[in-house]
PDB file of C-alpha atoms in Angstrom:
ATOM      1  CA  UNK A   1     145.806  73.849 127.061  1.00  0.00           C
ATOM      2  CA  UNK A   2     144.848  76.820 129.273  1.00  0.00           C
ATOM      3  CA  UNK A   3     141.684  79.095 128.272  1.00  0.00           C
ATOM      4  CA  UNK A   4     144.349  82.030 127.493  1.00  0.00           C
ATOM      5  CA  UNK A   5     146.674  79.712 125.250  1.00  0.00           C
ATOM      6  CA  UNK A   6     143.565  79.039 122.994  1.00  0.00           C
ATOM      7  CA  UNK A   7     142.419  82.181 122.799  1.00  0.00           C
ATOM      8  CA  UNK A   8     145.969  83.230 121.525  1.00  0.00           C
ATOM      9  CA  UNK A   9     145.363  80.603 118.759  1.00  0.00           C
ATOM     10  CA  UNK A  10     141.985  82.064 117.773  1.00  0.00           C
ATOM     11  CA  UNK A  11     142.851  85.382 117.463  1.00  0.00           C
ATOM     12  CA  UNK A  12     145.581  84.144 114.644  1.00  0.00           C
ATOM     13  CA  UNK A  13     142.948  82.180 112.390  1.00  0.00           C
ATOM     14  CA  UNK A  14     140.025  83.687 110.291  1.00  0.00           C
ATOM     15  CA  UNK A  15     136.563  83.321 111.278  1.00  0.00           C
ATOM     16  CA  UNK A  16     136.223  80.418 108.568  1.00  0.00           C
ATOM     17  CA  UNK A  17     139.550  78.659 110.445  1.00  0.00           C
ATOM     18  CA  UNK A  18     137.850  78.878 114.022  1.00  0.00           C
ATOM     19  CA  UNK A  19     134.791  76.694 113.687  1.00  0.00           C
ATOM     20  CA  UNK A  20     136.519  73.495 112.636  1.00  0.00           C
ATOM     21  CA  UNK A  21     139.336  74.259 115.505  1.00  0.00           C
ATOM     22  CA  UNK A  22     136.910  75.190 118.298  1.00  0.00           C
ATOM     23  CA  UNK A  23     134.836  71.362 117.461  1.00  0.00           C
ATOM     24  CA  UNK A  24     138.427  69.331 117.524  1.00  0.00           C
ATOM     25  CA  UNK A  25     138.920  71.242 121.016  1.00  0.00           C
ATOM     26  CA  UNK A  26     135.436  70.220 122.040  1.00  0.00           C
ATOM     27  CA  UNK A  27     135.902  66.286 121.082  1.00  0.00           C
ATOM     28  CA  UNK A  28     139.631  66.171 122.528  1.00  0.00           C
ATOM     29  CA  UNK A  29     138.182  67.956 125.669  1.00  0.00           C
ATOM     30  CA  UNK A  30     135.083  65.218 126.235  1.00  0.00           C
ATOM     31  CA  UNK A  31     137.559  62.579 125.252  1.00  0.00           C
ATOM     32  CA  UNK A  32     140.228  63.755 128.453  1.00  0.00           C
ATOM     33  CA  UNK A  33     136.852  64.507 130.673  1.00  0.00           C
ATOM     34  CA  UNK A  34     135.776  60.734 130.485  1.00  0.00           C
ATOM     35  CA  UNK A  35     138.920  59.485 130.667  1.00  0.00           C
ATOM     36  CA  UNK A  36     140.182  60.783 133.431  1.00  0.00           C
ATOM     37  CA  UNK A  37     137.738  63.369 135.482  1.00  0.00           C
ATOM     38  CA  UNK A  38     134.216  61.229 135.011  1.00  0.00           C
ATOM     39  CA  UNK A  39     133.373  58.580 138.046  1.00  0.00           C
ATOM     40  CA  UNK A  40     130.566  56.785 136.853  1.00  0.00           C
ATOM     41  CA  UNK A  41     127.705  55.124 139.523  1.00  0.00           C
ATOM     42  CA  UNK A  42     126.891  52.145 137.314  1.00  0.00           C
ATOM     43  CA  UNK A  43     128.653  51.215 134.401  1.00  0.00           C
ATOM     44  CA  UNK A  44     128.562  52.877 131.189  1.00  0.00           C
ATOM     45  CA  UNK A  45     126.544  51.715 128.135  1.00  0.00           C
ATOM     46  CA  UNK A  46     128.987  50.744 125.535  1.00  0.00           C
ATOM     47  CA  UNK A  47     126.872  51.157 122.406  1.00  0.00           C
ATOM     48  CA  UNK A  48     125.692  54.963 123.941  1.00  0.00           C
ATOM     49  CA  UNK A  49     129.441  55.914 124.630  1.00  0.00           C
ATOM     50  CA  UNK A  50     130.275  55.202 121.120  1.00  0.00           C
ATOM     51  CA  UNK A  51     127.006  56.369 119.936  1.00  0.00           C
ATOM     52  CA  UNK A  52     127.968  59.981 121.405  1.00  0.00           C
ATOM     53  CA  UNK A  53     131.572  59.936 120.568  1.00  0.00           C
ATOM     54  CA  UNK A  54     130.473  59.000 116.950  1.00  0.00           C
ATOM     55  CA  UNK A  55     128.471  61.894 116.897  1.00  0.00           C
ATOM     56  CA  UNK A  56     130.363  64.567 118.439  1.00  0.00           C
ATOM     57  CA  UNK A  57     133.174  63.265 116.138  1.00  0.00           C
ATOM     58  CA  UNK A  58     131.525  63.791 113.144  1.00  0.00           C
ATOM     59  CA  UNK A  59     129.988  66.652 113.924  1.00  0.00           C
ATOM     60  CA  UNK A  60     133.973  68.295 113.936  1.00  0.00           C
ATOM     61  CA  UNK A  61     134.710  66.181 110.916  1.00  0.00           C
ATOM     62  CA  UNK A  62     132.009  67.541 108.924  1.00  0.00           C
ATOM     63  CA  UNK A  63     132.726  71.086 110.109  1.00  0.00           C
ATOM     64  CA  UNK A  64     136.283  71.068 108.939  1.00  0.00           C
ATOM     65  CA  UNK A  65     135.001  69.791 105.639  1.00  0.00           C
ATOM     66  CA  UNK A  66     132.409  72.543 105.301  1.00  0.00           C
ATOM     67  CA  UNK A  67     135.736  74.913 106.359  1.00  0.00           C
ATOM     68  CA  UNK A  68     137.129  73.845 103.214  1.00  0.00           C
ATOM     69  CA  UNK A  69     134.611  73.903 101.006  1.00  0.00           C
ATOM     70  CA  UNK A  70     134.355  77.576 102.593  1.00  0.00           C
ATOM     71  CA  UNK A  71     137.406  78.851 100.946  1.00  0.00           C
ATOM     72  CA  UNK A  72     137.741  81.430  98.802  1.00  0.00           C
ATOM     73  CA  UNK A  73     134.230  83.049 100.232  1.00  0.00           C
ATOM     74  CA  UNK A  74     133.853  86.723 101.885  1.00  0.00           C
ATOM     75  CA  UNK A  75     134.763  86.997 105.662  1.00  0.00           C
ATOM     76  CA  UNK A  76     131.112  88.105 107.363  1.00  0.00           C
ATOM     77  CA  UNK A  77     130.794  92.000 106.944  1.00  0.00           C
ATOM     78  CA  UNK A  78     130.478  91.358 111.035  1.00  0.00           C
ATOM     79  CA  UNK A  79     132.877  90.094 112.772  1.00  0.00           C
ATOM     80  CA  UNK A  80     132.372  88.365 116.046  1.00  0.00           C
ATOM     81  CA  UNK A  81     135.093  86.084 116.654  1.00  0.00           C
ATOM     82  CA  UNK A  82     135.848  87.850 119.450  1.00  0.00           C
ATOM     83  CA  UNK A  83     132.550  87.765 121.150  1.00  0.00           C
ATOM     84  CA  UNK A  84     131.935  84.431 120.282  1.00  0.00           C
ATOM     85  CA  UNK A  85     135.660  83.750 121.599  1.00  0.00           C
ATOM     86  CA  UNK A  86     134.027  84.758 125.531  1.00  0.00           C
ATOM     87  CA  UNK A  87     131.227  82.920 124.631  1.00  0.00           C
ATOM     88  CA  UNK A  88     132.954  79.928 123.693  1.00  0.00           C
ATOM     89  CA  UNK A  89     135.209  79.946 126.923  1.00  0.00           C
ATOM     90  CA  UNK A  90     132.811  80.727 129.235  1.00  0.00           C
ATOM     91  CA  UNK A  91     131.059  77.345 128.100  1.00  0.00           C
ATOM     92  CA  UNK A  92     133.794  75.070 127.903  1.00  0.00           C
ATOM     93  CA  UNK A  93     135.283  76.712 131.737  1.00  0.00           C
ATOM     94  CA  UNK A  94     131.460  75.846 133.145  1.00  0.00           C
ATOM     95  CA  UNK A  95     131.063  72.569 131.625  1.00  0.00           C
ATOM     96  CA  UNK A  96     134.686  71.469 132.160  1.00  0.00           C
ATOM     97  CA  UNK A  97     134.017  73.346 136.269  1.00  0.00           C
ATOM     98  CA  UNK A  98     130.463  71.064 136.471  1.00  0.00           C
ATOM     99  CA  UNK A  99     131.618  68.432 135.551  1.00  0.00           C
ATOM    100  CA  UNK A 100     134.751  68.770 138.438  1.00  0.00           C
ATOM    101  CA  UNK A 101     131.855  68.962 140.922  1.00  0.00           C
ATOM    102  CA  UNK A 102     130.225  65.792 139.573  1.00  0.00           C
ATOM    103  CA  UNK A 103     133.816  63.761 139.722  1.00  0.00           C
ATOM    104  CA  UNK A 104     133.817  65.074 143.322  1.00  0.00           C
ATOM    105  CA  UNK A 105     130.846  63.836 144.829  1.00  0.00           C
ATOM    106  CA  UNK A 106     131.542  60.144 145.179  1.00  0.00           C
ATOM    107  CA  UNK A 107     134.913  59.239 147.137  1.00  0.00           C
ATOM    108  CA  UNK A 108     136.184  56.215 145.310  1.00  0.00           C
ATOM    109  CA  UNK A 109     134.700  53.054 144.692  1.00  0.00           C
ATOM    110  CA  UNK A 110     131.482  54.376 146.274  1.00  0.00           C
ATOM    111  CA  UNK A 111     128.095  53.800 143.788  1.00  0.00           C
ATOM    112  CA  UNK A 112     125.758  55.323 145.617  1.00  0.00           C
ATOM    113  CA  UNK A 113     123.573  58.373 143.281  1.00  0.00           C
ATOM    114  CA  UNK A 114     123.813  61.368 144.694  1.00  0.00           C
ATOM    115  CA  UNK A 115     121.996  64.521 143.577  1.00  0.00           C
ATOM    116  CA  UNK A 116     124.810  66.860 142.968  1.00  0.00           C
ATOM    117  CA  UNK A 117     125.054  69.918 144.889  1.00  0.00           C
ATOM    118  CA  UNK A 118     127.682  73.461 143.979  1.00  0.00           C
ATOM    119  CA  UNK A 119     127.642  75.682 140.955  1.00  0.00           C
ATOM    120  CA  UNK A 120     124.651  75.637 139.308  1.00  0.00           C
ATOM    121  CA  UNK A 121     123.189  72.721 140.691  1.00  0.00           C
ATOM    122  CA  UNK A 122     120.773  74.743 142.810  1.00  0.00           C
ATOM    123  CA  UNK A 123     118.802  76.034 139.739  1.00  0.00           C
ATOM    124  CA  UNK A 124     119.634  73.569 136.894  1.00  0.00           C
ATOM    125  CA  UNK A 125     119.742  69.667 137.043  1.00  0.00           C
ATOM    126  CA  UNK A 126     122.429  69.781 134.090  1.00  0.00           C
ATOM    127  CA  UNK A 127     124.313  73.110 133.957  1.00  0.00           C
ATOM    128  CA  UNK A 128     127.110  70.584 132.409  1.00  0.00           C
ATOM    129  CA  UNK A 129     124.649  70.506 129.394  1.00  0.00           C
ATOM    130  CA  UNK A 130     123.965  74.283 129.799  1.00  0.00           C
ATOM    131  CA  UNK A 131     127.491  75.157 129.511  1.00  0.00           C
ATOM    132  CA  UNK A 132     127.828  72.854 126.427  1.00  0.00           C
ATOM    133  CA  UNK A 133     125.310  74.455 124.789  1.00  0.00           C
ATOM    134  CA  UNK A 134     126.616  77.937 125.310  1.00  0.00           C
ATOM    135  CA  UNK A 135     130.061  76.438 123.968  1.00  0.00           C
ATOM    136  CA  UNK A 136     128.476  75.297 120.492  1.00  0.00           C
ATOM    137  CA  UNK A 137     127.022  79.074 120.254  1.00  0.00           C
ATOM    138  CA  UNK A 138     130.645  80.186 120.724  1.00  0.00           C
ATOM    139  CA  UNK A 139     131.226  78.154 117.559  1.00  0.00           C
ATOM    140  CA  UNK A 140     128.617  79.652 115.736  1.00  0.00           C
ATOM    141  CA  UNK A 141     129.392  83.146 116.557  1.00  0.00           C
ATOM    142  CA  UNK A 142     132.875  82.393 115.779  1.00  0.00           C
ATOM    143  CA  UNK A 143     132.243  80.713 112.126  1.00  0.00           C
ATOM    144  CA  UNK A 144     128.875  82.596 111.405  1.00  0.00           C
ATOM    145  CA  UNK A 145     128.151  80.006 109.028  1.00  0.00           C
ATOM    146  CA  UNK A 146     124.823  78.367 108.383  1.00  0.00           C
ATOM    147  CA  UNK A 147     126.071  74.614 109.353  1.00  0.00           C
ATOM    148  CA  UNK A 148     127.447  76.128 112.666  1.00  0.00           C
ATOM    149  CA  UNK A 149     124.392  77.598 113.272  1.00  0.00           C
ATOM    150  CA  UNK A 150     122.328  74.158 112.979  1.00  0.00           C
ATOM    151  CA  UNK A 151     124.790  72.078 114.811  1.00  0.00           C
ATOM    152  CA  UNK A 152     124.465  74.896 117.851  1.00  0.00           C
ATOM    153  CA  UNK A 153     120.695  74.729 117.406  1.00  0.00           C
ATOM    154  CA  UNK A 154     121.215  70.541 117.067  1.00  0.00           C
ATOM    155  CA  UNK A 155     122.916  70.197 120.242  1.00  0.00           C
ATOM    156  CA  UNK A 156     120.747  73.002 121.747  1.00  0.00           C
ATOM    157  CA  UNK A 157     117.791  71.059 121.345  1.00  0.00           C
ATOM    158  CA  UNK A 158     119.423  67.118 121.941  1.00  0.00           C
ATOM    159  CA  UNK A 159     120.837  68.836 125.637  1.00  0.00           C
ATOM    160  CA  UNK A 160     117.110  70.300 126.174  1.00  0.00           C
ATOM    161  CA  UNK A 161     115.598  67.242 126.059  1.00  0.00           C
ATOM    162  CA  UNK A 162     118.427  65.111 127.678  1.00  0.00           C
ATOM    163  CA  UNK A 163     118.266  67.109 130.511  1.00  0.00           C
ATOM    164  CA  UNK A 164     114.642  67.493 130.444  1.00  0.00           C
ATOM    165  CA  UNK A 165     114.268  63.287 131.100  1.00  0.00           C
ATOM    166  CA  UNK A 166     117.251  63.477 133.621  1.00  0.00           C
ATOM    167  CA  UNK A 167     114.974  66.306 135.745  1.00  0.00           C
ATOM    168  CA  UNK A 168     112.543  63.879 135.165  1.00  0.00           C
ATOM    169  CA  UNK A 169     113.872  60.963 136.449  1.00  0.00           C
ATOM    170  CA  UNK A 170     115.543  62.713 139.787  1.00  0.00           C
ATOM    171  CA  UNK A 171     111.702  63.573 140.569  1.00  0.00           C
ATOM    172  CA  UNK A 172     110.755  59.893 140.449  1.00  0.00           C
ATOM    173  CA  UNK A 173     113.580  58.992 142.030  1.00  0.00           C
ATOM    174  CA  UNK A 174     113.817  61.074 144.919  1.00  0.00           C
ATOM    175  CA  UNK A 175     111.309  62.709 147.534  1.00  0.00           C
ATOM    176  CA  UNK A 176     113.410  65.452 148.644  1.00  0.00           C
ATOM    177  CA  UNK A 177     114.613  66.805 145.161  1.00  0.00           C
ATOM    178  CA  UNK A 178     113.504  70.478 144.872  1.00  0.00           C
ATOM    179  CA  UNK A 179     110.407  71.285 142.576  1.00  0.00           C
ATOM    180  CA  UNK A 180     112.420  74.571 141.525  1.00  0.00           C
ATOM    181  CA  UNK A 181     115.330  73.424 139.803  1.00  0.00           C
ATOM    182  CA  UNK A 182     114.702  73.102 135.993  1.00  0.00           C
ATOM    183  CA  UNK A 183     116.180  71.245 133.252  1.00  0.00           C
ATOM    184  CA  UNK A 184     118.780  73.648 131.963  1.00  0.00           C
ATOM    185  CA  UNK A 185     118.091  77.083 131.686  1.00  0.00           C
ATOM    186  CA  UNK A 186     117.791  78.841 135.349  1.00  0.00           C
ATOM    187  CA  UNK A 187     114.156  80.091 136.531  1.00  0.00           C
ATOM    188  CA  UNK A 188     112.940  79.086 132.493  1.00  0.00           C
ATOM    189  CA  UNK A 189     113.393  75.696 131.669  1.00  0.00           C
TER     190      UNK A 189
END
């Protein structure tokens, strides 16, 4: 589904509809994005696959069950579906874009780690996670409810330090990697 098709969608459902839509878009979109655009250097660790997938699934399940028990309450007196709408494609177009970049860099059946290179790469080691982040505060600013709020702070914080032991790791692991780039947020972090 194109970025304009879903936002077609959104602008049909209420602000207590959009949450619970925008996390089943989220899990289908991981789901397609390791099945068919990831190419992994090693193999992948079973019990962490379906540790993440476990958690990202939930995380939608639960929403849609706080969307029901939602119903019936006042709309927010501020509305900003539409704001969080950008926000929420702008993440899922850079993480889905990164994570193109990252499927590009090995031709196939080579295992070799390299550090990636394109996009964001020159400032961040995982503007993947970045972009993820800035998709789950699409969600919030869409539902502008309380459990949105903590699962876009949740994620915020799990992608901080993920990417803070991945920046970690690429300076043990290799001499040329540049002291500048940070963990996830450009010239901050």
């Amino acid at each position: 589904m194109m970025p304009e098709e879903v936002e077609e969608e959104l602008l049909s459902v209420t602000i207590l509809e959009a949450g619970p839509y925008l996390g089943m878009k989220i899990w289908k979109t991981k789901r397609y994005r390791v099945l068919f655009i990831h190419k992994y250097s090693g193999g992948v660790i079973l019990d962490s696959a379906i540790l993440i997938g476990t958690f990202y699934f939930s995380i939608t399940a639960t929403m849609i069950y706080f969307q029901h028990l939602s119903e019936g309450l006042p709309e927010p007196r501020i509305d900003l579906k539409y704001v969080g709408i950008i926000v929420f494609l702008l993440g899922i177009s850079g993480n889905l874009y990164h994570h193109y970049l990252l499927s590009k860099m090995r031709k196939d059946g080579e295992k070799q780690y390299k550090i990636p290179k394109g996009g964001l790469f020159d400032k961040v080691v995982c503007p993947h996670y970045l972009f993820e982040i800035i998709t789950f505060w699409g969600i919030f600013l869409i539902s502008q409810n309380l459990y949105a709020l903590f699962c876009a702070l949740g994620i915020s914080f799990y992608l901080m330090g993920r990417s803070y032991a991945t920046r970690k790791w690429y300076l043990s692991k290799f001499d040329i990697f540049p002291q500048d780039v940070k963990a996830v947020f450009p010239y901050v972090f």
